[in-house]
PDB file of N, CA and C in Angstrom:
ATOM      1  N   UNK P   1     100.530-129.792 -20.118  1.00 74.00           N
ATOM      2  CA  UNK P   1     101.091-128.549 -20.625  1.00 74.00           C
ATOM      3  C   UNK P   1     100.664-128.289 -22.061  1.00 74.00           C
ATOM      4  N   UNK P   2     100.704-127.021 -22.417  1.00 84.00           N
ATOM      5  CA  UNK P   2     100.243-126.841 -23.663  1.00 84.00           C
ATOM      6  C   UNK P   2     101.575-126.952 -24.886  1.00 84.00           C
ATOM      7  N   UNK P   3     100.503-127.792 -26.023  1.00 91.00           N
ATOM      8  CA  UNK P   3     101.768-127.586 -26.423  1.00 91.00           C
ATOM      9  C   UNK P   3     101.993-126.946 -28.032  1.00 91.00           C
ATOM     10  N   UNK P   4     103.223-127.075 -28.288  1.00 91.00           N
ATOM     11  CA  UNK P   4     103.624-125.778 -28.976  1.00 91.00           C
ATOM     12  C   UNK P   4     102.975-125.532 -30.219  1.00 91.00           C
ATOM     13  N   UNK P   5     103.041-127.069 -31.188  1.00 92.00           N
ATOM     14  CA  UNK P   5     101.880-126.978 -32.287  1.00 92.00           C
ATOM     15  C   UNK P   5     100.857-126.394 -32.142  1.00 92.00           C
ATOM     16  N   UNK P   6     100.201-126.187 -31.095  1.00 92.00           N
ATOM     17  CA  UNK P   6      99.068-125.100 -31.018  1.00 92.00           C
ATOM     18  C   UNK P   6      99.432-123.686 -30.412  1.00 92.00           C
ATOM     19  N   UNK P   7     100.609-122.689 -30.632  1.00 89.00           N
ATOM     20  CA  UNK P   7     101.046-121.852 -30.549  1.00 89.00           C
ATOM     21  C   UNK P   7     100.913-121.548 -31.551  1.00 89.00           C
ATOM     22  N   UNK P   8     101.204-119.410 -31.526  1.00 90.00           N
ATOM     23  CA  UNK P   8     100.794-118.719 -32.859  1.00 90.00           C
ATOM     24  C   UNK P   8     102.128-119.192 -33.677  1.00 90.00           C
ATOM     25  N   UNK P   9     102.274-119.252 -35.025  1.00 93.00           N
ATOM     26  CA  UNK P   9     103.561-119.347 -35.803  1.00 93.00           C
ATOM     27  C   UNK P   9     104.553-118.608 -35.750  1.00 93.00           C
ATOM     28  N   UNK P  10     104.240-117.469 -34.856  1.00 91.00           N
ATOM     29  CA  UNK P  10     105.628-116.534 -34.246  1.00 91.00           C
ATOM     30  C   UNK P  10     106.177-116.625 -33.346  1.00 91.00           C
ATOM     31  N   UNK P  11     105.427-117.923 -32.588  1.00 90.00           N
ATOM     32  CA  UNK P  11     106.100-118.124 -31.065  1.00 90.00           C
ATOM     33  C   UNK P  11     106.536-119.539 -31.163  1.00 90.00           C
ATOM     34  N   UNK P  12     105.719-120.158 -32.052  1.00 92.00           N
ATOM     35  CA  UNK P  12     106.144-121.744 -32.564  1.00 92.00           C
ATOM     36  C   UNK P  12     108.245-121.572 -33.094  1.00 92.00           C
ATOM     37  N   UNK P  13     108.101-120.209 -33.878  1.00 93.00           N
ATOM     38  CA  UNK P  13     109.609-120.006 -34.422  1.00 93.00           C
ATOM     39  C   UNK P  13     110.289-119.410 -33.141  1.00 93.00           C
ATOM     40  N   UNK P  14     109.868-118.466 -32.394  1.00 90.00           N
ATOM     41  CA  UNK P  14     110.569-118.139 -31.338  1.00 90.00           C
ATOM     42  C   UNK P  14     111.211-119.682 -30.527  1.00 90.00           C
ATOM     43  N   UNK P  15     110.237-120.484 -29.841  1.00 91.00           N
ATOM     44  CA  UNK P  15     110.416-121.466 -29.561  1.00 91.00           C
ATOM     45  C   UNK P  15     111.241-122.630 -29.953  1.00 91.00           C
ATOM     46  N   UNK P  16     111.141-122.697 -31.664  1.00 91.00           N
ATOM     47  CA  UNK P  16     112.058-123.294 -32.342  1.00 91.00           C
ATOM     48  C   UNK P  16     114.013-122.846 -32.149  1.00 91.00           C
ATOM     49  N   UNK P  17     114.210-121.868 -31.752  1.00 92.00           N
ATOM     50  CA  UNK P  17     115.324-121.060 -31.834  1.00 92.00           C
ATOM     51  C   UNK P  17     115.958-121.536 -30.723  1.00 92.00           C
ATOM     52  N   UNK P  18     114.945-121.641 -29.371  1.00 92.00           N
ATOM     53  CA  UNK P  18     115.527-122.432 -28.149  1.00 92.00           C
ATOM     54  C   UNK P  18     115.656-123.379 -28.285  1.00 92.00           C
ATOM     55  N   UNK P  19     116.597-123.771 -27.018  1.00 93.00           N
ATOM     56  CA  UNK P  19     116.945-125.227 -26.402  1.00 93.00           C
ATOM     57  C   UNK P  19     115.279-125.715 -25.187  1.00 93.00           C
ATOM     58  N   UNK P  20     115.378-127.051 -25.476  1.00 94.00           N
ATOM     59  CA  UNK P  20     114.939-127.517 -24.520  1.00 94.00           C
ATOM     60  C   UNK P  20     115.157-127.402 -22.872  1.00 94.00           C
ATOM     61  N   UNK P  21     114.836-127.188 -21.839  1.00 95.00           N
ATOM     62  CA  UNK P  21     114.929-126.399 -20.280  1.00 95.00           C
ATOM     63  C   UNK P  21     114.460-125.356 -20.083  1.00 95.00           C
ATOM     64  N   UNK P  22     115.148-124.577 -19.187  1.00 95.00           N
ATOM     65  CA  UNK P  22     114.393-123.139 -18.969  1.00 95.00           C
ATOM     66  C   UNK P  22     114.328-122.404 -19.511  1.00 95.00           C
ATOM     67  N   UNK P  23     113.035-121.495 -19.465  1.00 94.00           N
ATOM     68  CA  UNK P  23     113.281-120.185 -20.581  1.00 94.00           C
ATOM     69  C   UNK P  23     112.585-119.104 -19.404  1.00 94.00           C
ATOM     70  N   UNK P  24     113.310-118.093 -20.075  1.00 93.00           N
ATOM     71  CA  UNK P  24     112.381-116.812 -19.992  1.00 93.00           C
ATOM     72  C   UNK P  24     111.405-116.646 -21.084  1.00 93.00           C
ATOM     73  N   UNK P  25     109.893-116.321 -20.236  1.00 90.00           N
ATOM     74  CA  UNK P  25     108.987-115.648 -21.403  1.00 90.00           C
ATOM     75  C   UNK P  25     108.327-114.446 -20.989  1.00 90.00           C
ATOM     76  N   UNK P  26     108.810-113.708 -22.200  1.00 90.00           N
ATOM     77  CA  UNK P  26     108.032-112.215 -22.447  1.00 90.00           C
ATOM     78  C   UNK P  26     107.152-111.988 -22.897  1.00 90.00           C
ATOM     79  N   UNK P  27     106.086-111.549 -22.356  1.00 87.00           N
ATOM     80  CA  UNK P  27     104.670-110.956 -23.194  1.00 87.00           C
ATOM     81  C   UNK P  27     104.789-109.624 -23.568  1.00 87.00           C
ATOM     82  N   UNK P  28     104.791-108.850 -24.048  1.00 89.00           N
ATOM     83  CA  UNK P  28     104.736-107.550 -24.280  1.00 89.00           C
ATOM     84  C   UNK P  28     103.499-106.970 -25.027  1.00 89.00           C
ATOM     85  N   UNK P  29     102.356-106.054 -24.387  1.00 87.00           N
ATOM     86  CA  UNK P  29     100.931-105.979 -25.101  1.00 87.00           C
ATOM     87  C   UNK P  29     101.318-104.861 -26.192  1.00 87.00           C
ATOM     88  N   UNK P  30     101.265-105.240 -27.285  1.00 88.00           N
ATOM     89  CA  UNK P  30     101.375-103.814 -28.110  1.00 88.00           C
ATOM     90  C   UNK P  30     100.295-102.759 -28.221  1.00 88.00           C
ATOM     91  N   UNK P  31      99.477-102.784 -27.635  1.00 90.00           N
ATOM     92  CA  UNK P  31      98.553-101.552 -27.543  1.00 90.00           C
ATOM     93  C   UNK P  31      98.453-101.154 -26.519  1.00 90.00           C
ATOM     94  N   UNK P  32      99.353-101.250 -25.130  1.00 89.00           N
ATOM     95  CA  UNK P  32      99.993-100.833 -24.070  1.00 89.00           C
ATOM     96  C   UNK P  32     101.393-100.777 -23.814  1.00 89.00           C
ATOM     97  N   UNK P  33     102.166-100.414 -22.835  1.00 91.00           N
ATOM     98  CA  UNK P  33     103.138-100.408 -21.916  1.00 91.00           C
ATOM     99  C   UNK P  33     103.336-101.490 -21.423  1.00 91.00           C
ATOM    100  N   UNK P  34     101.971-102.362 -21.278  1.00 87.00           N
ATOM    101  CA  UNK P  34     102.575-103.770 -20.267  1.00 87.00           C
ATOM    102  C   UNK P  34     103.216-105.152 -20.837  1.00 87.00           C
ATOM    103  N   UNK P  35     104.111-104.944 -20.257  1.00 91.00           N
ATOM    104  CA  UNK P  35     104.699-106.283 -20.221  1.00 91.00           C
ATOM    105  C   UNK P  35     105.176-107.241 -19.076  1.00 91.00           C
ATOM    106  N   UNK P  36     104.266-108.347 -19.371  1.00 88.00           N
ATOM    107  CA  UNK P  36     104.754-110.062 -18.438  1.00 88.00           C
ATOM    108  C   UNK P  36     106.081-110.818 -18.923  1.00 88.00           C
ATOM    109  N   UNK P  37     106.754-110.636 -17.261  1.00 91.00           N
ATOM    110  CA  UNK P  37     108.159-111.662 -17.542  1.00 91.00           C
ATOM    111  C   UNK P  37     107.548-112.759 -16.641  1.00 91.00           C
ATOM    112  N   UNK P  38     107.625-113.928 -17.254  1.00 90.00           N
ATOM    113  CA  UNK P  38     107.409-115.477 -16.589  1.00 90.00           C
ATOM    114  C   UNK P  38     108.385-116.336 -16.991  1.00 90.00           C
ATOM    115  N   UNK P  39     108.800-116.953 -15.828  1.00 94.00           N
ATOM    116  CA  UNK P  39     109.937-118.128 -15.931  1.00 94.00           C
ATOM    117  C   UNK P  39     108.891-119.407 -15.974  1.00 94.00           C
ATOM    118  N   UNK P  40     109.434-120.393 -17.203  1.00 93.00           N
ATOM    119  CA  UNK P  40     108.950-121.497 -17.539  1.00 93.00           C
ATOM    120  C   UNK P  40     109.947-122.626 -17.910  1.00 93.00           C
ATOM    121  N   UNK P  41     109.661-123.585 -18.768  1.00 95.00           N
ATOM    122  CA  UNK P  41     109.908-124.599 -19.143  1.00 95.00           C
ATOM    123  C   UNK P  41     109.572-124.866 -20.850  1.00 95.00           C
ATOM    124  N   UNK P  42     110.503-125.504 -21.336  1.00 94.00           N
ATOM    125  CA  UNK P  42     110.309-125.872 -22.596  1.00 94.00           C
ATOM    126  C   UNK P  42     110.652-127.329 -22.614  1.00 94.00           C
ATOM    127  N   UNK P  43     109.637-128.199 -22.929  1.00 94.00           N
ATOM    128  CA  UNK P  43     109.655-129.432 -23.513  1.00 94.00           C
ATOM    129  C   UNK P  43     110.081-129.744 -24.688  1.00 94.00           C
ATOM    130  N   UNK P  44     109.853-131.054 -25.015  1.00 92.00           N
ATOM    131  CA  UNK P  44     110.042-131.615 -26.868  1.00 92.00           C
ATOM    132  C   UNK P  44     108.706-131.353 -27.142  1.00 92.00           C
ATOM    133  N   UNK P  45     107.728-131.102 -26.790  1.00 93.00           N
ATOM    134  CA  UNK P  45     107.006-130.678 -27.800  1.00 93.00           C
ATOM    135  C   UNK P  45     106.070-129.777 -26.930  1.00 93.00           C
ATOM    136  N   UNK P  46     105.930-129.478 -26.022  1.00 93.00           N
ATOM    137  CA  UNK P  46     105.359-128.220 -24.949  1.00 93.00           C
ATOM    138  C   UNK P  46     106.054-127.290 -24.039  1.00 93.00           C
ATOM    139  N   UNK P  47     105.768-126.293 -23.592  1.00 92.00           N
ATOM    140  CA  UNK P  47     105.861-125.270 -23.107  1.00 92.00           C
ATOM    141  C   UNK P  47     105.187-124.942 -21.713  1.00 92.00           C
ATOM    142  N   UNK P  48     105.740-124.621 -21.192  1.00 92.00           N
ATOM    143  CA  UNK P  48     104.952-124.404 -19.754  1.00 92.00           C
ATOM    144  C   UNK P  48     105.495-123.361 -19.178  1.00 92.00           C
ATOM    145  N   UNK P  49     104.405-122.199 -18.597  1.00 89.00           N
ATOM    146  CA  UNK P  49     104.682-121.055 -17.495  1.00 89.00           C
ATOM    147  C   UNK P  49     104.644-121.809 -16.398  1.00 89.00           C
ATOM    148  N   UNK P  50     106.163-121.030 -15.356  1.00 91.00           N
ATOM    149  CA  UNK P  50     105.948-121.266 -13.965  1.00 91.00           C
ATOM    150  C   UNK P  50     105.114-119.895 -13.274  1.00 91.00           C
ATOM    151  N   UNK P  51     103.806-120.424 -12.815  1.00 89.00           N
ATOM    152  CA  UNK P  51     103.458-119.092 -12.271  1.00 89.00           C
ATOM    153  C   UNK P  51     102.508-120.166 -10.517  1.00 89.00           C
ATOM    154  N   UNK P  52     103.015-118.862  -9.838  1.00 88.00           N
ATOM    155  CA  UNK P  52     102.393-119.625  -8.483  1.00 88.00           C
ATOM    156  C   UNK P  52     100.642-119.323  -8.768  1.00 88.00           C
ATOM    157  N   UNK P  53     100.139-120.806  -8.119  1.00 82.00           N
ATOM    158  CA  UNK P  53      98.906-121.374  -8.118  1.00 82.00           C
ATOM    159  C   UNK P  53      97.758-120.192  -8.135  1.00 82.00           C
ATOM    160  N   UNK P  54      98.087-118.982  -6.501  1.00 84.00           N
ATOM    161  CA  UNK P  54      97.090-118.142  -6.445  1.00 84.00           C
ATOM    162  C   UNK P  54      97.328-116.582  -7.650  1.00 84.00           C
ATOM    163  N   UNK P  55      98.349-116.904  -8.080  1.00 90.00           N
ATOM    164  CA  UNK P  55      98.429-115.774  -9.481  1.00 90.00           C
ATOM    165  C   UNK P  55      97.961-116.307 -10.848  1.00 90.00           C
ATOM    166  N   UNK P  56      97.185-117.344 -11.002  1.00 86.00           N
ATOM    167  CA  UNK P  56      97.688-117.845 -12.164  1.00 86.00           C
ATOM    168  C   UNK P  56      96.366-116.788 -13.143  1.00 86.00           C
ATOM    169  N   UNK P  57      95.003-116.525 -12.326  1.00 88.00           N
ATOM    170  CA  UNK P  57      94.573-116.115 -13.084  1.00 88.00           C
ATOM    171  C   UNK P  57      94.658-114.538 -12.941  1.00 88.00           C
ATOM    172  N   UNK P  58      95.370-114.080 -12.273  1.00 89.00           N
ATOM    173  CA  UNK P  58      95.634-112.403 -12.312  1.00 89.00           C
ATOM    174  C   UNK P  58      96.540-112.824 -13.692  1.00 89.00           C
ATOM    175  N   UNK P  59      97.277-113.276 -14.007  1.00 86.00           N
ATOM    176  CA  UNK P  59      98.193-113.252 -14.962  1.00 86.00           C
ATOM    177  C   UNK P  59      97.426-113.691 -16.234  1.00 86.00           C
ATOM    178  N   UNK P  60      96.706-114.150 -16.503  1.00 86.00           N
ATOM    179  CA  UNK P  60      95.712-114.696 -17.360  1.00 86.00           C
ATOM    180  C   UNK P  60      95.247-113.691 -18.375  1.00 86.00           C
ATOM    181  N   UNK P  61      94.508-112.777 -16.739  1.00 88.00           N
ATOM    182  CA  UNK P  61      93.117-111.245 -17.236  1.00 88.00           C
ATOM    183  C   UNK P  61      94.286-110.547 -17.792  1.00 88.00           C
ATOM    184  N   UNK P  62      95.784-110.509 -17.256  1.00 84.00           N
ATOM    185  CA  UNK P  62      96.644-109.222 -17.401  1.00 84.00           C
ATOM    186  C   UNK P  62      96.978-109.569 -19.568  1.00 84.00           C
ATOM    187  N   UNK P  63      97.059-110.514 -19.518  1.00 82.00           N
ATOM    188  CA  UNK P  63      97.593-110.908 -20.696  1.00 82.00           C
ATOM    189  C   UNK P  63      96.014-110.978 -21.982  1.00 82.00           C
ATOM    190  N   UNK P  64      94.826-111.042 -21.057  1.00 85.00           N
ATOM    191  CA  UNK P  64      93.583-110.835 -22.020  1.00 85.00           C
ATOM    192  C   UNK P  64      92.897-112.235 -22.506  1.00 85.00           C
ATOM    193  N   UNK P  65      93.806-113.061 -21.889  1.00 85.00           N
ATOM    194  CA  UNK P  65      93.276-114.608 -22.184  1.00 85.00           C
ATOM    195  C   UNK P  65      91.691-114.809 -21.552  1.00 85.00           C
ATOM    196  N   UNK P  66      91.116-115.607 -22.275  1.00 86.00           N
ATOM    197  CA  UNK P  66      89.788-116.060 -21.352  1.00 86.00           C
ATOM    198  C   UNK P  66      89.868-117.277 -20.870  1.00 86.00           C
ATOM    199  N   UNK P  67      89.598-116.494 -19.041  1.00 86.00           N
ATOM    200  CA  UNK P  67      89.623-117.135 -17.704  1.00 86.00           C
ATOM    201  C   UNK P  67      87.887-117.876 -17.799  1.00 86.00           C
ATOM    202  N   UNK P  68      86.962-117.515 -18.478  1.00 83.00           N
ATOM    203  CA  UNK P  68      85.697-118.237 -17.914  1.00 83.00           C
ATOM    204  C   UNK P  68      85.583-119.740 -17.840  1.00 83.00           C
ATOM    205  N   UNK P  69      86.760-120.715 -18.288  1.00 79.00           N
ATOM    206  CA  UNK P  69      86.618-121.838 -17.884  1.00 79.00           C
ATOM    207  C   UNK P  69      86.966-121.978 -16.108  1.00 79.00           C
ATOM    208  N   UNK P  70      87.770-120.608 -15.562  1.00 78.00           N
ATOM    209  CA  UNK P  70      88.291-121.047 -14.719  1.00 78.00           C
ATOM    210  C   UNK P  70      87.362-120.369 -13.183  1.00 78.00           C
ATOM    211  N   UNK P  71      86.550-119.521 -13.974  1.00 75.00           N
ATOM    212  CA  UNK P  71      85.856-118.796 -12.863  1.00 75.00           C
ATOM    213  C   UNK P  71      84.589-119.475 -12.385  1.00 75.00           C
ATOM    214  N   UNK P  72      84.354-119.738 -10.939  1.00 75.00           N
ATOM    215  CA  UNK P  72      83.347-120.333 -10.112  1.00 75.00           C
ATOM    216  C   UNK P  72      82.568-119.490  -9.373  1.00 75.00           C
ATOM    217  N   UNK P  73      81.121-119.448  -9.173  1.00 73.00           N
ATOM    218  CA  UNK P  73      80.724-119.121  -8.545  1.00 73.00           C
ATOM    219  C   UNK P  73      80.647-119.485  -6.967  1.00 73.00           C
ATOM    220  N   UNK P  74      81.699-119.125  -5.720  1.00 73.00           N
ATOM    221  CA  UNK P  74      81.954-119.849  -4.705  1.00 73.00           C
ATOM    222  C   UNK P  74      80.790-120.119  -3.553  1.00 73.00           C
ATOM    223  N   UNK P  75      79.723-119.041  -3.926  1.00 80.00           N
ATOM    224  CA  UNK P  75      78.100-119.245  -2.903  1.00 80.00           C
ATOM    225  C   UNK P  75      77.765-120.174  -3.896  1.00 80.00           C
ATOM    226  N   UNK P  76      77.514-120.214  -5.164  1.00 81.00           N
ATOM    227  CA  UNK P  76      76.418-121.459  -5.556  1.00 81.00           C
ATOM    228  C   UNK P  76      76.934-122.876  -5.449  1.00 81.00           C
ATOM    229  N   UNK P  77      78.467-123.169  -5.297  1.00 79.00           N
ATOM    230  CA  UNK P  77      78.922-124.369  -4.976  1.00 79.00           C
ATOM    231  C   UNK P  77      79.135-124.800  -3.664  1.00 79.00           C
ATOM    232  N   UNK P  78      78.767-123.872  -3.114  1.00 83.00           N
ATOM    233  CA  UNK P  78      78.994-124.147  -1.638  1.00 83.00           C
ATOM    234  C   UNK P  78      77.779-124.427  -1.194  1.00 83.00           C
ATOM    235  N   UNK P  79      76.642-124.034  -1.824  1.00 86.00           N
ATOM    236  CA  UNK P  79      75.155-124.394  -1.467  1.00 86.00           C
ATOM    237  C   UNK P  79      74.878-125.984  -2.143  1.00 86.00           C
ATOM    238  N   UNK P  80      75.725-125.435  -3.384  1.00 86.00           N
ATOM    239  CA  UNK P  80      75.407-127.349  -3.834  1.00 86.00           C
ATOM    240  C   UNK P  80      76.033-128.305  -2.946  1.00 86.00           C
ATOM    241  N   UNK P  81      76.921-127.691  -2.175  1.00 87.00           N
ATOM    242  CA  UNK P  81      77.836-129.172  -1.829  1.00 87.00           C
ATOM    243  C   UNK P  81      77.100-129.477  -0.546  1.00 87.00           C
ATOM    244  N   UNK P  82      76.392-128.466   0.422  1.00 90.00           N
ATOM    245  CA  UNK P  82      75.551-128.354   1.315  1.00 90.00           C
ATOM    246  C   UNK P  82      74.068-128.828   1.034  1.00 90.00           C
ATOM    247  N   UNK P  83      73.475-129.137   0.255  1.00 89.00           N
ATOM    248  CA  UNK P  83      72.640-129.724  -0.610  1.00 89.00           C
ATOM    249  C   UNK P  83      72.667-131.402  -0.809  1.00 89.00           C
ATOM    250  N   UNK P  84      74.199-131.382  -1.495  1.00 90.00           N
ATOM    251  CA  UNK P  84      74.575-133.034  -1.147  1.00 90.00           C
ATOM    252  C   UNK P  84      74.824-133.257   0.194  1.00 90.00           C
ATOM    253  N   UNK P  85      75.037-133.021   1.235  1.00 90.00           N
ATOM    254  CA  UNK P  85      75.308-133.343   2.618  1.00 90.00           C
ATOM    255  C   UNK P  85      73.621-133.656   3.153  1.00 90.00           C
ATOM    256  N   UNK P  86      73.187-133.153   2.690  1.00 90.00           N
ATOM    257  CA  UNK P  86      71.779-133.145   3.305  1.00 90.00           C
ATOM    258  C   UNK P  86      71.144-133.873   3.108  1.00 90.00           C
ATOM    259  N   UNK P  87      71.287-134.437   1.684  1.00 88.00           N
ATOM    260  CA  UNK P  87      70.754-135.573   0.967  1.00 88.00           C
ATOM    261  C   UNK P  87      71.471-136.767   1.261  1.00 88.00           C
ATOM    262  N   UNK P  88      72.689-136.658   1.414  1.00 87.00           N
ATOM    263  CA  UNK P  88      73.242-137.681   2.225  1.00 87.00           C
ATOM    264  C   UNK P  88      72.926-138.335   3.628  1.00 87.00           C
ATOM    265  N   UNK P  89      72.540-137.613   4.464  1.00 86.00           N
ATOM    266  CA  UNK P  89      72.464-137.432   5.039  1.00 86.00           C
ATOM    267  C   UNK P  89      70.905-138.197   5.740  1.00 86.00           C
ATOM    268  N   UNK P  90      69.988-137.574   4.859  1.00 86.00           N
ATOM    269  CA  UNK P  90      68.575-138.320   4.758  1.00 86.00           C
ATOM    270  C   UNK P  90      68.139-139.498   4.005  1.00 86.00           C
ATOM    271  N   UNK P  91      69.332-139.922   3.136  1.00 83.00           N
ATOM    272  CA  UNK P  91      69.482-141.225   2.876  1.00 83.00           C
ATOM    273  C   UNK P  91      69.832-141.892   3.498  1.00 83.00           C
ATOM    274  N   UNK P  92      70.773-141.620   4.437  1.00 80.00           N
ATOM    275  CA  UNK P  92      71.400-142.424   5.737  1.00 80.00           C
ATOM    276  C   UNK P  92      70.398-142.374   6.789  1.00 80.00           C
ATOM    277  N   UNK P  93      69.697-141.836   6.886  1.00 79.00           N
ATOM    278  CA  UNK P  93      68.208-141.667   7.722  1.00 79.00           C
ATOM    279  C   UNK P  93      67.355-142.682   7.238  1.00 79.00           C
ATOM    280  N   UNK P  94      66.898-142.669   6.039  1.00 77.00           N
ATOM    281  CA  UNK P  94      66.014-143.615   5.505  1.00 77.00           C
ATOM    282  C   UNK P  94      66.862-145.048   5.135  1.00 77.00           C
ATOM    283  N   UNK P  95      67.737-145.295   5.022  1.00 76.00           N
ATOM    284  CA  UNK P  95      67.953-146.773   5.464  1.00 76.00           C
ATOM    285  C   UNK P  95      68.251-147.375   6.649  1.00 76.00           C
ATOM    286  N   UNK P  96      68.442-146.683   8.364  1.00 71.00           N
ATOM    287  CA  UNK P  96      68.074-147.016   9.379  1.00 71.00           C
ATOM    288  C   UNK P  96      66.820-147.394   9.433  1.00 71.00           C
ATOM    289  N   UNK P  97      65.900-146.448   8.932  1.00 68.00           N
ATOM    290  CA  UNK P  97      64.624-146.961   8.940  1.00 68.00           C
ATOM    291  C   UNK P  97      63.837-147.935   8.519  1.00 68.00           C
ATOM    292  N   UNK P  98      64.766-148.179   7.312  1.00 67.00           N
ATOM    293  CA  UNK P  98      63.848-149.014   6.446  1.00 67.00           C
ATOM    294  C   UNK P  98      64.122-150.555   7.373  1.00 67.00           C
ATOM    295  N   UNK P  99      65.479-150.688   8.207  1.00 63.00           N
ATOM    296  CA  UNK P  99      65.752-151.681   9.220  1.00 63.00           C
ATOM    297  C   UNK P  99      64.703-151.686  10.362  1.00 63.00           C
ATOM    298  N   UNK P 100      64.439-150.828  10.636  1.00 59.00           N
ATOM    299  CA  UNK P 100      63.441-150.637  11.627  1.00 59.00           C
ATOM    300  C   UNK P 100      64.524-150.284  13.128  1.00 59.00           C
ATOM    301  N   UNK P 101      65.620-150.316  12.352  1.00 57.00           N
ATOM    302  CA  UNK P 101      66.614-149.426  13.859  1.00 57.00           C
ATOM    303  C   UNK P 101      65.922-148.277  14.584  1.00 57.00           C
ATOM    304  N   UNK P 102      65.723-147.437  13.872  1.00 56.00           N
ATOM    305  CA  UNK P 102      65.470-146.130  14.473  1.00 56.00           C
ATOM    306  C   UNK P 102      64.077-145.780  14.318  1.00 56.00           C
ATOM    307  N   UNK P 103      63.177-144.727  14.680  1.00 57.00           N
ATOM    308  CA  UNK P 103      61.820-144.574  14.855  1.00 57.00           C
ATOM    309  C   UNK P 103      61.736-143.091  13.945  1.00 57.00           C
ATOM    310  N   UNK P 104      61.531-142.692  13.328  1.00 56.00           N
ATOM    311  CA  UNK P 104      61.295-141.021  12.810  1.00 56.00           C
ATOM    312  C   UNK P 104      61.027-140.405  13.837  1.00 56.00           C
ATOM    313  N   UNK P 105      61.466-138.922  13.897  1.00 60.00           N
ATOM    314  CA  UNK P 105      61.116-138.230  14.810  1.00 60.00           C
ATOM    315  C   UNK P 105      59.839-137.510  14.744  1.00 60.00           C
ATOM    316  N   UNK P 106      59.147-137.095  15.471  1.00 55.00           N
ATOM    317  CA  UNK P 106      57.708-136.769  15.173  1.00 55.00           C
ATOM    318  C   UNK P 106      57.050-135.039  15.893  1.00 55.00           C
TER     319      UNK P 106
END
């Protein structure tokens, strides 16, 4: 969890004001209308949003945070992981062989 020493000094004091357990947290964008209510947690020395797993980064973009640690390209990892199977695969090929178990196909 992140924690609070590395919060801005207005939320470090907000934070200070609470108790340790649950909190409500408000985002409110001041150069919009929008505002995020998230139920979390306050530690002794961190903070944590409860947000479910498949929202976490809609809530992220909504608030303006940068998601690019969290974004994957899902075709190029899926080709890599298909890539390692293959190679696996022909390594497990070439040490039958190197036994002389099996014959290459021709």
């Amino acid at each position: 969890p992140p924690e609070i020493t590395k919060m801005s000094e207005k939320f470090r004091e907000e934070l200070e004001k609470t108790e340790t357990g649950s909190v409500a947290l408000l985002f409110k964008d001041p150069s919009s209308s929008l505002t995020v209510k998230i139920v979390g947690w306050k530690g002794k020395i961190s903070v944590r949003a409860y947000v479910p797993r498949n929202d976490r980064l809609h809530y992220l973009r909504l608030i303006g945070a940068d998601i690019s640690s969290f974004e994957i390209n899902k075709f190029k990892e899926r080709k890599q992981r298909e890539q390692e199977r293959e190679a696996a695969k022909e390594a497990d090929a070439n040490k039958l062989n190197d036994k002389g178990d099996i014959q290459p196909e021709k």
